[in-house]
Coordinates of C-alpha atoms in Angstrom, one line a residue:
M1 CA -3.0 5.4 3.9
H2 CA -2.0 8.7 3.1
T3 CA 1.7 10.0 4.2
L4 CA 3.0 13.5 3.5
I5 CA 6.4 15.4 4.2
Q6 CA 6.2 18.4 5.7
D7 CA 6.1 21.3 7.9
M8 CA 5.0 24.8 8.7
G9 CA 3.4 25.2 5.1
R10 CA 3.8 28.2 3.0
P11 CA 2.1 31.1 5.0
D12 CA 3.8 34.1 3.1
Q13 CA 2.6 33.1 -0.5
Q14 CA -1.4 33.6 0.0
S15 CA -1.3 36.9 -2.1
S16 CA 0.2 34.5 -4.5
G17 CA -2.5 32.2 -4.3
I18 CA -0.7 29.5 -2.9
P19 CA -2.2 27.7 0.4
I20 CA -0.2 27.9 3.0
G21 CA -0.2 24.4 3.7
G22 CA 2.4 22.6 6.3
A23 CA 1.3 20.3 8.8
L24 CA -2.1 20.4 9.9
D25 CA -1.5 19.5 13.7
K26 CA 0.6 22.1 14.1
T27 CA 1.2 21.7 17.4
S28 CA 1.9 17.8 17.5
A29 CA 4.7 18.2 14.4
A30 CA 6.8 21.2 16.3
A31 CA 6.2 19.0 19.3
A32 CA 8.1 16.2 17.3
N33 CA 10.8 18.1 16.4
W34 CA 11.1 19.4 19.9
C35 CA 11.8 15.6 21.0
V36 CA 14.1 14.8 18.4
G37 CA 16.4 18.7 18.7
N38 CA 15.4 20.0 15.5
P39 CA 13.7 23.5 14.5
E40 CA 10.4 23.2 14.9
S41 CA 9.4 24.3 11.2
S42 CA 11.8 20.9 9.9
P43 CA 9.6 18.6 8.0
V44 CA 8.3 15.7 9.9
L45 CA 6.3 12.6 8.2
E46 CA 2.7 13.4 8.6
I47 CA 0.7 9.9 8.7
T48 CA -3.1 9.2 7.8
M49 CA -5.1 7.0 10.2
I50 CA -3.0 4.2 9.0
G51 CA 1.1 4.2 9.2
P52 CA 3.4 3.2 7.0
Q53 CA 6.4 0.6 7.4
I54 CA 10.1 2.4 7.1
Q55 CA 13.4 0.6 7.9
V56 CA 16.1 2.6 9.3
D57 CA 19.5 2.0 7.5
G58 CA 21.4 4.2 10.3
D59 CA 22.2 4.6 13.6
C60 CA 19.4 7.9 14.1
Q61 CA 17.1 8.7 17.2
I62 CA 13.4 9.7 15.7
A63 CA 10.2 10.5 18.1
I64 CA 6.7 10.5 17.5
T65 CA 3.7 12.2 18.6
G66 CA 0.0 13.1 17.4
A67 CA -2.7 10.2 16.9
D68 CA -1.9 7.6 18.0
M69 CA -1.5 4.6 16.2
N70 CA 0.1 2.0 18.4
P71 CA 3.8 2.4 16.9
K72 CA 6.2 -0.3 17.4
L73 CA 10.0 -0.5 16.9
D74 CA 11.0 -4.3 15.8
G75 CA 7.5 -5.6 17.2
T76 CA 8.1 -4.0 20.1
G77 CA 6.2 -0.5 21.3
I78 CA 7.5 2.7 22.0
Q79 CA 6.6 5.6 23.5
S80 CA 5.0 9.0 22.4
Y81 CA 6.0 12.0 22.8
E82 CA 9.9 11.5 23.7
T83 CA 13.3 11.1 22.0
I84 CA 14.1 7.4 21.2
Q85 CA 16.7 5.5 19.9
V86 CA 16.8 3.3 16.6
S87 CA 19.4 1.4 15.6
S88 CA 20.2 0.5 11.9
G89 CA 18.6 -2.1 10.2
S90 CA 15.9 -1.6 12.5
I91 CA 11.9 -1.7 11.4
L92 CA 9.2 0.7 12.3
S93 CA 6.2 0.5 12.0
F94 CA 2.2 1.8 13.1
G95 CA -0.9 -1.0 13.9
K96 CA -4.8 -0.3 14.9
L97 CA -5.1 3.0 15.1
R98 CA -6.1 4.2 18.7
N99 CA -7.5 7.7 18.3
G100 CA -7.0 10.2 17.0
C101 CA -6.5 11.1 12.9
R102 CA -2.5 11.4 12.2
A103 CA 0.5 11.4 14.2
Y104 CA 3.9 12.8 12.8
L105 CA 7.4 11.2 13.0
A106 CA 10.4 13.7 13.4
V107 CA 13.8 12.4 13.1
N108 CA 17.1 14.2 14.5
G109 CA 18.4 15.7 11.9
E110 CA 18.5 17.2 8.2
W111 CA 16.2 16.3 5.9
Q112 CA 18.1 16.0 2.8
V113 CA 13.9 16.8 0.3
H114 CA 12.7 18.4 -2.1
R115 CA 11.7 22.3 -1.3
W116 CA 9.7 24.7 -3.0
L117 CA 8.7 28.4 -1.8
Q118 CA 11.4 27.8 1.2
S119 CA 9.3 24.1 2.3
A120 CA 8.8 20.8 1.4
S121 CA 5.0 20.2 2.1
A122 CA 3.3 18.8 -0.4
L123 CA 1.2 20.2 -2.1
S124 CA -1.1 19.1 -5.4
I125 CA -2.0 21.6 -8.4
G126 CA -4.5 18.8 -10.4
N127 CA -2.5 16.1 -10.6
E128 CA 1.2 17.7 -10.4
D129 CA 3.0 17.3 -7.5
L130 CA 4.8 20.9 -7.4
V131 CA 7.2 19.1 -5.0
P132 CA 9.0 15.7 -5.9
G133 CA 8.9 12.8 -3.4
A134 CA 6.9 15.2 -0.7
V135 CA 3.8 12.7 -1.3
I136 CA 5.1 9.6 0.0
K137 CA 4.7 5.8 -2.3
K138 CA 5.8 2.1 -1.3
G139 CA 9.9 2.5 -1.5
A140 CA 9.9 5.3 -1.3
V141 CA 13.6 6.7 -0.1
I142 CA 14.1 9.4 2.9
V143 CA 17.8 11.2 3.0
V144 CA 18.2 12.9 7.1
K145 CA 21.6 13.8 7.4
V146 CA 21.7 13.0 11.6
H147 CA 23.3 15.7 14.0
E148 CA 25.2 14.2 16.7
P149 CA 22.6 12.4 19.4
L150 CA 20.9 14.2 22.2
P151 CA 22.6 13.0 25.1
A152 CA 19.3 11.8 27.1
V153 CA 16.0 11.6 26.4
L154 CA 13.5 14.2 25.9
V155 CA 9.8 14.2 27.1
H156 CA 8.0 16.4 25.8
P157 CA 6.2 19.1 29.0
N158 CA 2.5 18.7 27.3
P159 CA 2.2 15.7 25.6
I160 CA -1.4 14.6 24.0
K161 CA -2.2 11.2 24.1
S162 CA -6.1 10.8 23.7
W163 CA -8.1 12.7 21.4
P164 CA -11.7 12.4 21.7
D165 CA -13.9 12.0 18.2
T166 CA -16.0 15.3 19.0
H167 CA -14.9 18.8 19.4
A168 CA -16.6 21.8 20.4
V169 CA -15.1 24.3 17.7
R170 CA -14.9 28.3 19.0
V171 CA -15.4 30.2 15.9
L172 CA -15.7 34.5 15.2
P173 CA -18.6 35.5 12.4
G174 CA -17.5 35.5 9.1
P175 CA -17.6 38.2 7.4
E176 CA -21.2 37.4 5.9
F177 CA -22.7 36.2 8.6
Q178 CA -25.2 39.8 9.1
S179 CA -26.8 37.8 5.2
F180 CA -28.1 33.8 7.5
T181 CA -31.5 34.6 8.5
A182 CA -32.1 33.9 12.8
Q183 CA -32.9 30.1 12.1
Q184 CA -30.3 29.7 9.9
I185 CA -28.2 31.4 12.6
A186 CA -29.5 28.9 15.3
Y187 CA -29.7 26.0 13.4
F188 CA -26.3 26.0 12.7
F189 CA -24.9 26.6 16.7
N190 CA -26.9 23.8 18.0
A191 CA -26.5 21.3 15.6
V192 CA -23.6 18.9 15.5
F193 CA -22.6 17.8 12.6
T194 CA -21.2 14.6 11.7
I195 CA -17.3 15.4 9.8
S196 CA -18.2 13.7 6.2
G197 CA -15.7 10.6 3.9
E198 CA -14.9 13.4 1.5
S199 CA -13.2 15.8 4.2
N200 CA -9.6 15.8 2.6
R201 CA -6.6 18.3 4.0
M202 CA -8.7 21.1 1.4
G203 CA -11.6 20.8 4.1
Y204 CA -13.6 19.3 6.3
R205 CA -17.0 18.2 4.7
L206 CA -19.7 18.7 7.2
E207 CA -24.2 16.8 6.8
P208 CA -26.4 17.0 7.8
G209 CA -27.0 20.7 5.5
F210 CA -28.6 23.4 6.0
L211 CA -33.1 22.4 5.5
D212 CA -34.1 24.1 2.6
Y213 CA -31.7 26.0 2.3
E214 CA -32.0 28.9 -0.6
A215 CA -28.4 30.3 -2.0
E216 CA -28.2 34.3 -2.5
D217 CA -26.8 35.5 -5.9
E218 CA -23.0 34.3 -6.0
L219 CA -20.7 36.3 -4.1
I220 CA -17.7 38.0 -5.5
S221 CA -14.4 36.0 -4.5
S222 CA -13.2 37.3 -1.7
G223 CA -9.8 35.5 0.1
I224 CA -10.7 32.9 3.4
V225 CA -7.9 31.5 5.2
P226 CA -8.2 27.7 7.1
G227 CA -10.4 27.7 10.1
T228 CA -12.7 29.6 7.0
I229 CA -16.3 27.8 7.6
Q230 CA -18.2 28.7 3.9
I231 CA -21.9 27.2 3.4
T232 CA -22.5 26.4 0.1
R233 CA -25.3 26.6 -2.5
Q234 CA -26.6 23.3 -1.4
G235 CA -26.4 24.1 2.1
Q236 CA -23.8 22.3 3.1
A237 CA -20.7 23.4 5.8
V238 CA -17.4 23.2 4.6
I239 CA -14.8 23.6 7.3
L240 CA -10.8 25.3 4.6
M241 CA -7.9 23.6 6.5
A242 CA -4.8 24.0 5.2
D243 CA -4.5 23.0 1.6
A244 CA -7.2 25.5 0.8
Q245 CA -7.5 27.1 -1.6
T246 CA -7.3 30.8 -1.2
T247 CA -10.2 32.7 -2.7
G248 CA -13.6 31.8 -2.6
G249 CA -16.9 32.8 -3.4
Y250 CA -19.6 31.0 -0.9
P251 CA -20.5 33.2 1.8
R252 CA -19.0 32.5 5.1
I253 CA -20.7 32.0 8.3
A254 CA -17.6 31.9 10.7
N255 CA -13.8 31.5 11.3
V256 CA -13.1 29.0 13.6
L257 CA -9.7 30.2 15.9
S258 CA -6.2 29.4 14.7
E259 CA -5.9 28.1 18.5
D260 CA -9.1 24.7 17.7
L261 CA -7.2 24.0 14.2
D262 CA -4.5 21.8 15.4
A263 CA -7.9 19.6 17.3
L264 CA -9.5 19.8 14.3
A265 CA -6.9 17.8 12.1
Q266 CA -7.0 15.1 15.0
L267 CA -11.2 14.3 14.0
K268 CA -11.6 11.6 11.4
P269 CA -14.4 10.7 9.1
G270 CA -17.6 10.0 11.2
N271 CA -16.2 12.2 14.7
T272 CA -18.8 15.0 15.7
V273 CA -18.0 18.9 15.6
S274 CA -20.5 21.6 17.0
F275 CA -19.6 25.2 17.2
K276 CA -19.6 27.8 19.5
I277 CA -19.0 31.7 19.2
V278 CA -16.6 33.6 20.8
K279 CA -16.2 37.6 21.7
G280 CA -13.9 39.0 19.2

């Protein structure tokens, strides 16, 4: 459905207006690289909801983490969160999504892929892809200069193999928290929101919106980060994700704790989310 090359993104470029980007579930991406002996910043494939079919030319070692997409090697099911030995000519495929939203595929070795600002992560502005080849299309070829095989299978010590369809997200008050009425704040923390089908790597749009919401005058654009929750002029809450812009003009009611962003990445349209405030 949507397979991208991702790594840990561009965390030092926000002052230049460039999104952080990178894997949405950075913990799962790092775990995949750990299972094949790569640095956690190495590229991986981020596979969303429906996996591709991949032909492997050359012996290598792989690992798959994150969402359970029923991965198979030459038609036989394989384990996630551990090193898998793959023989040349094998076919890696994915079946029906069991739970979660995004899986991560790592390959032991050095990925020979394009980079921009020291990152291989896909990034598009308008219709232009700034990192050639990072958006995977049918027939794409990825070259990996394999390292010496690991002498033993690595099994990750903290696998997450089951992802709930609902999540209670911890947040801190946002910069404009006090501009919301007591009724609006109570609604925000008592409602159970559904992730809209219009959600993507830039932001998760939540439904339903605030009833009878009257927006204040537009704000001067201010800095935002992944996890910022804005309320649009129509009263819709939007959780900004890794590919979001770096400034915005909507009031920021809350900010998701960074530790909870990875779990959000495994929620898909139709799943639900609620919020609980924590002390800063």
